[in-house]
Coordinates of C-alpha atoms in Angstrom, one line a residue:
X22 CA 12.3 19.0 43.2
X23 CA 14.5 20.6 40.1
X24 CA 17.8 18.8 39.0
X25 CA 21.1 20.5 40.6
X26 CA 22.9 23.4 39.5
X27 CA 21.1 26.2 37.3
X28 CA 17.8 24.5 37.3
X29 CA 17.7 24.2 40.9
X30 CA 18.5 27.9 41.2
X31 CA 15.7 28.7 39.1
X32 CA 13.4 26.6 41.0
X33 CA 14.5 28.2 44.2
X34 CA 13.9 31.7 42.7
X35 CA 10.4 30.7 41.4
X36 CA 9.4 29.5 44.9
X37 CA 10.7 32.7 46.6
X38 CA 8.7 34.6 44.1
X39 CA 5.7 32.6 45.1
X40 CA 6.2 32.3 48.9
X41 CA 8.4 35.0 50.3
X42 CA 6.6 38.3 50.7
X43 CA 9.9 40.3 50.7
X44 CA 10.8 38.7 47.6
X45 CA 7.5 38.9 45.8
X46 CA 7.4 42.8 46.1
X47 CA 10.7 43.3 44.2
X48 CA 10.5 45.0 40.9
X49 CA 13.3 45.3 38.0
X50 CA 13.8 49.1 39.6
X51 CA 14.2 48.0 42.9
X52 CA 16.7 45.3 42.1
X53 CA 18.9 47.7 39.9
X54 CA 20.9 48.7 42.7
X55 CA 21.7 44.9 43.8
X56 CA 22.4 44.0 40.2
X57 CA 25.3 46.8 40.2
X58 CA 26.3 46.0 43.7
X59 CA 26.9 42.1 43.1
X60 CA 28.9 42.9 39.7
X61 CA 31.2 45.2 41.5
X62 CA 31.8 42.7 44.5
X63 CA 32.7 40.0 41.7
X64 CA 35.0 42.7 40.0
X65 CA 36.5 43.6 43.5
X66 CA 37.6 39.7 43.7
X67 CA 39.1 39.9 40.1
X68 CA 41.3 43.0 41.0
X69 CA 42.4 41.5 44.1
X70 CA 44.8 39.7 42.2
X71 CA 47.3 41.5 39.6
X72 CA 46.2 41.0 36.0
X73 CA 49.3 38.7 35.2
X74 CA 49.0 36.8 38.2
X75 CA 45.5 35.0 37.8
X76 CA 47.3 32.3 36.0
X77 CA 49.4 31.2 38.8
X78 CA 46.2 31.2 41.2
X79 CA 45.7 27.5 42.2
X80 CA 42.2 26.1 41.5
X81 CA 41.9 25.3 45.2
X82 CA 42.8 28.8 46.2
X83 CA 40.4 30.7 48.4
X84 CA 40.3 33.6 45.8
X85 CA 38.6 31.2 43.4
X86 CA 36.1 30.2 46.2
X87 CA 35.3 33.5 46.9
X88 CA 34.9 34.4 43.2
X89 CA 32.5 31.3 42.7
X90 CA 30.2 32.8 45.7
X91 CA 30.2 36.4 44.0
X92 CA 29.4 35.0 40.6
X93 CA 26.4 33.1 42.2
X94 CA 25.2 36.2 43.6
X95 CA 25.3 37.8 40.0
X96 CA 23.5 34.7 38.5
X97 CA 21.0 35.0 41.2
X98 CA 20.1 38.5 39.9
X99 CA 19.6 37.1 36.5
X100 CA 17.3 34.4 37.5
X101 CA 15.3 36.9 39.7
X102 CA 14.8 39.4 36.9
X103 CA 13.8 36.6 34.8
X104 CA 11.4 35.3 37.2
X105 CA 9.5 38.8 37.4
X106 CA 9.6 38.8 33.5
X107 CA 8.0 35.3 33.2
X108 CA 5.5 36.2 35.7
X109 CA 4.6 39.2 33.4
X110 CA 4.5 36.9 30.1
X111 CA 7.6 38.3 28.9
X112 CA 10.3 35.7 28.9
X113 CA 12.1 32.9 31.0
X114 CA 15.5 32.7 31.9
X115 CA 15.8 29.8 29.2
X116 CA 14.8 32.7 26.8
X117 CA 17.7 34.8 28.2
X118 CA 20.3 32.1 27.7
X119 CA 18.9 31.5 24.1
X120 CA 19.4 35.1 23.4
X121 CA 22.9 35.3 24.3
X122 CA 23.6 31.8 22.8
X123 CA 22.3 33.0 19.4
X124 CA 24.3 36.6 19.4
X125 CA 27.4 34.6 20.6
X126 CA 26.8 32.3 17.4
X127 CA 26.3 35.2 15.0
X128 CA 28.9 37.3 16.2
X129 CA 31.9 34.7 16.1
X130 CA 31.7 33.3 12.5
X131 CA 35.4 32.5 12.9
X132 CA 34.2 29.7 15.1
X133 CA 30.8 28.7 13.9
X134 CA 29.0 28.4 10.7
X135 CA 25.5 29.8 9.7
X136 CA 24.0 26.8 11.0
X137 CA 25.5 27.4 14.6
X138 CA 27.7 24.5 14.2
X139 CA 31.5 24.5 14.9
X140 CA 33.6 25.2 11.9
X141 CA 35.8 22.4 10.6
X142 CA 39.4 22.2 12.4
X143 CA 41.2 23.5 9.3
X144 CA 39.3 26.7 9.3
X145 CA 39.5 27.2 13.2
X146 CA 42.3 29.7 14.7
X147 CA 43.1 31.7 11.3
X148 CA 42.1 34.8 12.6
X149 CA 43.7 37.5 14.9
X150 CA 42.3 39.2 17.9
X151 CA 42.0 42.3 15.8
X152 CA 40.1 40.6 13.2
X153 CA 37.7 39.2 15.9
X154 CA 37.2 42.6 17.2
X155 CA 36.5 44.5 13.8
X156 CA 34.0 41.5 12.8
X157 CA 32.2 41.6 16.0
X158 CA 31.7 45.7 15.5
X159 CA 30.7 45.1 12.0
X160 CA 28.2 42.3 12.9
X161 CA 26.8 44.5 15.7
X162 CA 26.1 47.5 13.5
X163 CA 24.6 45.4 10.8
X164 CA 21.9 43.8 13.6
X165 CA 21.3 47.5 14.5
X166 CA 20.4 48.5 11.0
X167 CA 18.2 45.3 10.6
X168 CA 16.5 46.0 13.9
X169 CA 13.1 48.3 13.4
X170 CA 13.0 48.8 17.2
X171 CA 16.4 50.7 17.4
X172 CA 16.0 54.3 16.8
X173 CA 17.8 55.9 14.0
X174 CA 20.1 58.0 16.5
X175 CA 21.1 54.7 18.3
X176 CA 21.4 53.1 15.0
X177 CA 23.9 55.6 13.4
X178 CA 26.0 55.7 16.7
X179 CA 29.1 53.3 16.9
X180 CA 29.1 53.9 20.5
X181 CA 25.6 53.8 22.0
X182 CA 26.7 53.1 25.9
X183 CA 24.7 52.7 28.9
X184 CA 24.2 56.3 30.4
X185 CA 25.0 55.3 33.8
X186 CA 28.6 54.0 33.0
X187 CA 31.4 55.7 34.9
X188 CA 33.0 58.5 32.6
X189 CA 36.4 56.8 32.6
X190 CA 34.9 53.5 31.7
X191 CA 32.8 55.0 29.0
X192 CA 35.5 56.7 27.5
X193 CA 37.7 53.5 27.2
X194 CA 34.8 51.9 25.6
X195 CA 34.4 54.5 23.2
X196 CA 38.1 54.5 22.4
X197 CA 37.8 50.6 21.9
X198 CA 34.9 50.7 19.5
X199 CA 36.3 53.5 17.5
X200 CA 39.4 51.4 17.1
X201 CA 37.3 48.5 15.6
X202 CA 35.9 50.7 12.8
X203 CA 37.5 50.4 9.1
X204 CA 38.6 53.7 10.0
X205 CA 39.2 55.3 13.6
X206 CA 37.4 58.6 13.8
X207 CA 39.8 59.7 16.3
X208 CA 42.7 59.2 14.2
X209 CA 45.9 57.1 14.8
X210 CA 46.6 55.5 17.8
X211 CA 49.1 58.0 20.4
X212 CA 52.5 57.0 19.8
X213 CA 53.6 58.5 23.0
X214 CA 53.0 57.0 26.5
X215 CA 52.8 60.2 28.2
X216 CA 50.1 62.9 28.4
X217 CA 50.1 66.4 30.1
X218 CA 46.8 67.4 31.7
X219 CA 46.0 71.1 32.3
X220 CA 43.5 70.9 35.1
X221 CA 42.7 74.4 35.0
X222 CA 42.2 74.5 31.4
X223 CA 38.8 74.7 29.6
X224 CA 39.0 71.6 27.4
X225 CA 40.0 69.4 30.4
X226 CA 37.6 67.0 29.2
X227 CA 39.2 66.8 25.7
X228 CA 42.6 66.3 27.7
X229 CA 41.1 63.3 30.0
X230 CA 39.8 61.8 26.7
X231 CA 43.4 62.0 25.2
X232 CA 44.7 60.4 28.6
X233 CA 42.0 57.6 28.0
X234 CA 43.2 57.0 24.4
X235 CA 47.0 57.0 25.3
X236 CA 46.2 54.6 28.3
X237 CA 44.0 52.1 26.2
X238 CA 47.0 52.2 23.4
X239 CA 49.4 50.8 26.0
X240 CA 46.9 48.3 27.4
X241 CA 46.2 50.3 30.5
X242 CA 42.4 50.4 32.1
X243 CA 42.4 54.0 33.8
X244 CA 39.0 52.9 35.4
X245 CA 40.4 49.8 37.0
X246 CA 43.7 51.2 37.6
X247 CA 41.9 54.3 39.6
X248 CA 39.7 51.9 41.6
X249 CA 42.7 49.8 42.8
X250 CA 44.5 52.9 43.9
X251 CA 41.4 54.0 45.8
X252 CA 41.1 50.5 47.5
X253 CA 44.7 51.1 48.9
X254 CA 44.1 54.3 50.4
X255 CA 41.0 53.0 52.5

């Protein structure tokens, strides 16, 4: 029997792949809908609490218990995809953890040195959030330039977003990533907090994008705001 925690979950997943006829037949493609569904259910718990109120939620609050369970569902998707990949001789869940660990070490030079060790205390905390975001983006682009598996078109793009991302969320990502460049390709952040949208105009897409830019400049996530409003209508 494996140890408790993550190791136990990995062992359980391996046994399901070996002995459960339903789990045995699952493929990466078949699991896609579940991966998305579980992620959104975790998001639903997060957004059940107003953003500024999470710090006031007690550790033994039922919301945290619900959140723990939803994160477990997301984690199971990771272990299941990894188990399928391991059977194909591709990678293991440990390889997945190692990949993200190495990525975090590379992209956070304000916390870790080149050997992956914590920086001396006198060098920690000497950067701003803006510094962190721009450094992250610069390192990311450098990694793409060094990776021969990345196509030229993707390498040259600072956006490179998943095609299935909802339009409002994708627009917000583009605005955020553009703002991390040495020069924002869309110009200065909107100074006003008001945008008028003409829904019958041919450039409605451009107007909506400007709405997203204005929202991001004021710290508003339109995708989340619309989800929350829709939930109140149900």
